[in-house]
């Protein structure tokens, strides 16, 4: 990969991972409720998904999934339902005090991984990255040695930043009403992402 192509890829990936989406909302929520250090398990889950999708993209599997109308629609419906459910649950629990017993490491990681995997922006982003930036004349694995470290480094910085933002909100001396509405706004974001995903699926199926 040439330096010029790498620079364009870096700019694309910065926009890709800093645009707020379900992963960002989940990182902010974790930071608010669990603190920065414990919430890093959620960031680790996002990095797991990123590594997996980079590998699948290199093998051409992601493109194959996107080319399958039925499989892609089913995945999008499942993702829409999951995000809407998380949003409704978050809205209902927004006025309740945070649990005194922190969730297990496995549940933090598992929830974040599920959100990351069903995130439609991820599939679109990885497909865009490989269709635009991978050079057919250069062996794919040679390019992966540049793409993977760059993508994972930028992804780590971005979602650690979102987590730190949530932790800062959680530590701030905010009134109870403000805290409730912050949690409700974050919950509403999940519902919006789910509805948009579902409506896109319906439009594509029409």
PDB file of N, CA and C in Angstrom, residues 113-169:
ATOM      1  N   UNK A 113     -19.911  -7.199  22.220  1.00  0.00           N
ATOM      2  CA  UNK A 113     -19.591  -7.968  21.016  1.00  0.00           C
ATOM      3  C   UNK A 113     -20.839  -8.158  20.164  1.00  0.00           C
ATOM      4  N   UNK A 114     -21.970  -8.443  20.815  1.00  0.00           N
ATOM      5  CA  UNK A 114     -23.218  -8.624  20.068  1.00  0.00           C
ATOM      6  C   UNK A 114     -23.608  -7.343  19.355  1.00  0.00           C
ATOM      7  N   UNK A 115     -23.504  -6.200  20.036  1.00  0.00           N
ATOM      8  CA  UNK A 115     -23.842  -4.917  19.423  1.00  0.00           C
ATOM      9  C   UNK A 115     -22.919  -4.630  18.253  1.00  0.00           C
ATOM     10  N   UNK A 116     -21.642  -4.919  18.423  1.00  0.00           N
ATOM     11  CA  UNK A 116     -20.670  -4.636  17.359  1.00  0.00           C
ATOM     12  C   UNK A 116     -20.906  -5.506  16.128  1.00  0.00           C
ATOM     13  N   UNK A 117     -21.217  -6.775  16.352  1.00  0.00           N
ATOM     14  CA  UNK A 117     -21.365  -7.708  15.239  1.00  0.00           C
ATOM     15  C   UNK A 117     -22.590  -7.393  14.402  1.00  0.00           C
ATOM     16  N   UNK A 118     -23.708  -6.996  15.053  1.00  0.00           N
ATOM     17  CA  UNK A 118     -24.943  -6.757  14.290  1.00  0.00           C
ATOM     18  C   UNK A 118     -25.036  -5.323  13.782  1.00  0.00           C
ATOM     19  N   UNK A 119     -24.030  -4.513  14.079  1.00  0.00           N
ATOM     20  CA  UNK A 119     -24.041  -3.122  13.642  1.00  0.00           C
ATOM     21  C   UNK A 119     -23.913  -3.048  12.114  1.00  0.00           C
ATOM     22  N   UNK A 120     -24.942  -2.560  11.408  1.00  0.00           N
ATOM     23  CA  UNK A 120     -24.875  -2.532   9.939  1.00  0.00           C
ATOM     24  C   UNK A 120     -23.780  -1.620   9.420  1.00  0.00           C
ATOM     25  N   UNK A 121     -23.431  -0.588  10.193  1.00  0.00           N
ATOM     26  CA  UNK A 121     -22.375   0.324   9.752  1.00  0.00           C
ATOM     27  C   UNK A 121     -21.055  -0.413   9.615  1.00  0.00           C
ATOM     28  N   UNK A 122     -20.869  -1.451  10.441  1.00  0.00           N
ATOM     29  CA  UNK A 122     -19.617  -2.197  10.384  1.00  0.00           C
ATOM     30  C   UNK A 122     -19.471  -2.917   9.052  1.00  0.00           C
ATOM     31  N   UNK A 123     -20.534  -3.638   8.660  1.00  0.00           N
ATOM     32  CA  UNK A 123     -20.476  -4.380   7.406  1.00  0.00           C
ATOM     33  C   UNK A 123     -20.229  -3.426   6.241  1.00  0.00           C
ATOM     34  N   UNK A 124     -20.994  -2.326   6.210  1.00  0.00           N
ATOM     35  CA  UNK A 124     -20.848  -1.361   5.119  1.00  0.00           C
ATOM     36  C   UNK A 124     -19.456  -0.749   5.113  1.00  0.00           C
ATOM     37  N   UNK A 125     -18.945  -0.431   6.289  1.00  0.00           N
ATOM     38  CA  UNK A 125     -17.643   0.208   6.385  1.00  0.00           C
ATOM     39  C   UNK A 125     -16.514  -0.690   5.933  1.00  0.00           C
ATOM     40  N   UNK A 126     -16.548  -1.935   6.358  1.00  0.00           N
ATOM     41  CA  UNK A 126     -15.484  -2.854   5.956  1.00  0.00           C
ATOM     42  C   UNK A 126     -15.544  -3.157   4.465  1.00  0.00           C
ATOM     43  N   UNK A 127     -16.764  -3.262   3.933  1.00  0.00           N
ATOM     44  CA  UNK A 127     -16.881  -3.466   2.492  1.00  0.00           C
ATOM     45  C   UNK A 127     -16.338  -2.263   1.735  1.00  0.00           C
ATOM     46  N   UNK A 128     -16.667  -1.058   2.221  1.00  0.00           N
ATOM     47  CA  UNK A 128     -16.176   0.155   1.572  1.00  0.00           C
ATOM     48  C   UNK A 128     -14.657   0.223   1.629  1.00  0.00           C
ATOM     49  N   UNK A 129     -14.110  -0.128   2.781  1.00  0.00           N
ATOM     50  CA  UNK A 129     -12.659  -0.061   2.949  1.00  0.00           C
ATOM     51  C   UNK A 129     -11.952  -0.978   1.961  1.00  0.00           C
ATOM     52  N   UNK A 130     -12.453  -2.191   1.835  1.00  0.00           N
ATOM     53  CA  UNK A 130     -11.760  -3.138   0.977  1.00  0.00           C
ATOM     54  C   UNK A 130     -12.027  -2.912  -0.499  1.00  0.00           C
ATOM     55  N   UNK A 131     -13.190  -2.349  -0.805  1.00  0.00           N
ATOM     56  CA  UNK A 131     -13.464  -2.094  -2.216  1.00  0.00           C
ATOM     57  C   UNK A 131     -12.733  -0.854  -2.715  1.00  0.00           C
ATOM     58  N   UNK A 132     -12.451   0.083  -1.823  1.00  0.00           N
ATOM     59  CA  UNK A 132     -11.845   1.341  -2.230  1.00  0.00           C
ATOM     60  C   UNK A 132     -10.335   1.399  -2.034  1.00  0.00           C
ATOM     61  N   UNK A 133      -9.834   0.714  -1.020  1.00  0.00           N
ATOM     62  CA  UNK A 133      -8.441   0.916  -0.636  1.00  0.00           C
ATOM     63  C   UNK A 133      -7.519  -0.269  -0.911  1.00  0.00           C
ATOM     64  N   UNK A 134      -8.076  -1.449  -1.034  1.00  0.00           N
ATOM     65  CA  UNK A 134      -7.231  -2.601  -1.339  1.00  0.00           C
ATOM     66  C   UNK A 134      -6.856  -2.564  -2.810  1.00  0.00           C
ATOM     67  N   UNK A 135      -5.583  -2.740  -3.089  1.00  0.00           N
ATOM     68  CA  UNK A 135      -5.084  -2.691  -4.464  1.00  0.00           C
ATOM     69  C   UNK A 135      -4.982  -4.113  -5.014  1.00  0.00           C
ATOM     70  N   UNK A 136      -5.741  -4.423  -6.071  1.00  0.00           N
ATOM     71  CA  UNK A 136      -5.758  -5.788  -6.617  1.00  0.00           C
ATOM     72  C   UNK A 136      -4.381  -6.279  -7.065  1.00  0.00           C
ATOM     73  N   UNK A 137      -3.509  -5.361  -7.456  1.00  0.00           N
ATOM     74  CA  UNK A 137      -2.202  -5.762  -7.973  1.00  0.00           C
ATOM     75  C   UNK A 137      -1.200  -6.128  -6.881  1.00  0.00           C
ATOM     76  N   UNK A 138      -1.577  -5.881  -5.624  1.00  0.00           N
ATOM     77  CA  UNK A 138      -0.683  -6.171  -4.493  1.00  0.00           C
ATOM     78  C   UNK A 138      -1.271  -7.321  -3.687  1.00  0.00           C
ATOM     79  N   UNK A 139      -0.454  -8.311  -3.281  1.00  0.00           N
ATOM     80  CA  UNK A 139      -0.965  -9.425  -2.476  1.00  0.00           C
ATOM     81  C   UNK A 139      -1.740  -8.920  -1.254  1.00  0.00           C
ATOM     82  N   UNK A 140      -2.930  -9.490  -1.032  1.00  0.00           N
ATOM     83  CA  UNK A 140      -3.828  -8.994   0.007  1.00  0.00           C
ATOM     84  C   UNK A 140      -3.192  -9.037   1.388  1.00  0.00           C
ATOM     85  N   UNK A 141      -2.433 -10.096   1.676  1.00  0.00           N
ATOM     86  CA  UNK A 141      -1.876 -10.219   3.031  1.00  0.00           C
ATOM     87  C   UNK A 141      -0.740  -9.229   3.266  1.00  0.00           C
ATOM     88  N   UNK A 142      -0.079  -8.804   2.208  1.00  0.00           N
ATOM     89  CA  UNK A 142       0.920  -7.737   2.359  1.00  0.00           C
ATOM     90  C   UNK A 142       0.232  -6.432   2.761  1.00  0.00           C
ATOM     91  N   UNK A 143      -0.929  -6.184   2.177  1.00  0.00           N
ATOM     92  CA  UNK A 143      -1.673  -4.973   2.522  1.00  0.00           C
ATOM     93  C   UNK A 143      -2.281  -5.064   3.920  1.00  0.00           C
ATOM     94  N   UNK A 144      -2.642  -6.278   4.322  1.00  0.00           N
ATOM     95  CA  UNK A 144      -3.231  -6.462   5.650  1.00  0.00           C
ATOM     96  C   UNK A 144      -2.259  -6.107   6.757  1.00  0.00           C
ATOM     97  N   UNK A 145      -0.965  -6.281   6.521  1.00  0.00           N
ATOM     98  CA  UNK A 145       0.026  -5.940   7.543  1.00  0.00           C
ATOM     99  C   UNK A 145       0.060  -4.440   7.826  1.00  0.00           C
ATOM    100  N   UNK A 146      -0.486  -3.658   6.905  1.00  0.00           N
ATOM    101  CA  UNK A 146      -0.584  -2.213   7.105  1.00  0.00           C
ATOM    102  C   UNK A 146      -1.992  -1.834   7.563  1.00  0.00           C
ATOM    103  N   UNK A 147      -2.995  -2.412   6.920  1.00  0.00           N
ATOM    104  CA  UNK A 147      -4.381  -2.048   7.197  1.00  0.00           C
ATOM    105  C   UNK A 147      -4.800  -2.422   8.611  1.00  0.00           C
ATOM    106  N   UNK A 148      -4.500  -3.653   9.032  1.00  0.00           N
ATOM    107  CA  UNK A 148      -4.980  -4.141  10.330  1.00  0.00           C
ATOM    108  C   UNK A 148      -4.445  -3.322  11.504  1.00  0.00           C
ATOM    109  N   UNK A 149      -3.117  -3.128  11.635  1.00  0.00           N
ATOM    110  CA  UNK A 149      -2.639  -2.319  12.773  1.00  0.00           C
ATOM    111  C   UNK A 149      -3.190  -0.899  12.761  1.00  0.00           C
ATOM    112  N   UNK A 150      -3.294  -0.313  11.576  1.00  0.00           N
ATOM    113  CA  UNK A 150      -3.819   1.055  11.482  1.00  0.00           C
ATOM    114  C   UNK A 150      -5.271   1.108  11.932  1.00  0.00           C
ATOM    115  N   UNK A 151      -6.086   0.199  11.419  1.00  0.00           N
ATOM    116  CA  UNK A 151      -7.509   0.184  11.753  1.00  0.00           C
ATOM    117  C   UNK A 151      -7.730  -0.082  13.234  1.00  0.00           C
ATOM    118  N   UNK A 152      -7.013  -1.047  13.798  1.00  0.00           N
ATOM    119  CA  UNK A 152      -7.208  -1.394  15.213  1.00  0.00           C
ATOM    120  C   UNK A 152      -6.725  -0.272  16.128  1.00  0.00           C
ATOM    121  N   UNK A 153      -5.633   0.390  15.765  1.00  0.00           N
ATOM    122  CA  UNK A 153      -5.126   1.495  16.583  1.00  0.00           C
ATOM    123  C   UNK A 153      -6.134   2.643  16.620  1.00  0.00           C
ATOM    124  N   UNK A 154      -6.651   3.024  15.457  1.00  0.00           N
ATOM    125  CA  UNK A 154      -7.614   4.119  15.398  1.00  0.00           C
ATOM    126  C   UNK A 154      -8.924   3.741  16.080  1.00  0.00           C
ATOM    127  N   UNK A 155      -9.328   2.479  15.946  1.00  0.00           N
ATOM    128  CA  UNK A 155     -10.548   2.009  16.604  1.00  0.00           C
ATOM    129  C   UNK A 155     -10.402   2.069  18.118  1.00  0.00           C
ATOM    130  N   UNK A 156      -9.240   1.671  18.619  1.00  0.00           N
ATOM    131  CA  UNK A 156      -8.980   1.719  20.062  1.00  0.00           C
ATOM    132  C   UNK A 156      -9.057   3.139  20.588  1.00  0.00           C
ATOM    133  N   UNK A 157      -8.405   4.072  19.904  1.00  0.00           N
ATOM    134  CA  UNK A 157      -8.424   5.468  20.336  1.00  0.00           C
ATOM    135  C   UNK A 157      -9.851   6.013  20.373  1.00  0.00           C
ATOM    136  N   UNK A 158     -10.618   5.717  19.342  1.00  0.00           N
ATOM    137  CA  UNK A 158     -11.964   6.261  19.251  1.00  0.00           C
ATOM    138  C   UNK A 158     -12.855   5.765  20.380  1.00  0.00           C
ATOM    139  N   UNK A 159     -12.907   4.446  20.566  1.00  0.00           N
ATOM    140  CA  UNK A 159     -13.860   3.913  21.538  1.00  0.00           C
ATOM    141  C   UNK A 159     -13.379   4.052  22.973  1.00  0.00           C
ATOM    142  N   UNK A 160     -12.093   4.169  23.175  1.00  0.00           N
ATOM    143  CA  UNK A 160     -11.606   4.548  24.507  1.00  0.00           C
ATOM    144  C   UNK A 160     -12.042   5.982  24.807  1.00  0.00           C
ATOM    145  N   UNK A 161     -12.048   6.820  23.779  1.00  0.00           N
ATOM    146  CA  UNK A 161     -12.506   8.195  23.949  1.00  0.00           C
ATOM    147  C   UNK A 161     -13.978   8.259  24.319  1.00  0.00           C
ATOM    148  N   UNK A 162     -14.813   7.481  23.625  1.00  0.00           N
ATOM    149  CA  UNK A 162     -16.240   7.446  23.963  1.00  0.00           C
ATOM    150  C   UNK A 162     -16.453   6.917  25.377  1.00  0.00           C
ATOM    151  N   UNK A 163     -15.664   5.907  25.755  1.00  0.00           N
ATOM    152  CA  UNK A 163     -15.781   5.352  27.105  1.00  0.00           C
ATOM    153  C   UNK A 163     -15.373   6.376  28.162  1.00  0.00           C
ATOM    154  N   UNK A 164     -14.294   7.101  27.884  1.00  0.00           N
ATOM    155  CA  UNK A 164     -13.849   8.140  28.813  1.00  0.00           C
ATOM    156  C   UNK A 164     -14.906   9.236  28.945  1.00  0.00           C
ATOM    157  N   UNK A 165     -15.574   9.570  27.841  1.00  0.00           N
ATOM    158  CA  UNK A 165     -16.644  10.560  27.883  1.00  0.00           C
ATOM    159  C   UNK A 165     -17.760  10.106  28.815  1.00  0.00           C
ATOM    160  N   UNK A 166     -18.155   8.844  28.678  1.00  0.00           N
ATOM    161  CA  UNK A 166     -19.190   8.311  29.563  1.00  0.00           C
ATOM    162  C   UNK A 166     -18.757   8.291  31.013  1.00  0.00           C
ATOM    163  N   UNK A 167     -17.506   7.904  31.257  1.00  0.00           N
ATOM    164  CA  UNK A 167     -17.000   7.876  32.629  1.00  0.00           C
ATOM    165  C   UNK A 167     -16.981   9.279  33.220  1.00  0.00           C
ATOM    166  N   UNK A 168     -16.634  10.269  32.404  1.00  0.00           N
ATOM    167  CA  UNK A 168     -16.629  11.651  32.873  1.00  0.00           C
ATOM    168  C   UNK A 168     -18.022  12.118  33.245  1.00  0.00           C
ATOM    169  N   UNK A 169     -19.012  11.746  32.429  1.00  0.00           N
ATOM    170  CA  UNK A 169     -20.401  12.091  32.737  1.00  0.00           C
ATOM    171  C   UNK A 169     -20.827  11.417  34.031  1.00  0.00           C
TER     172      UNK A 169
END
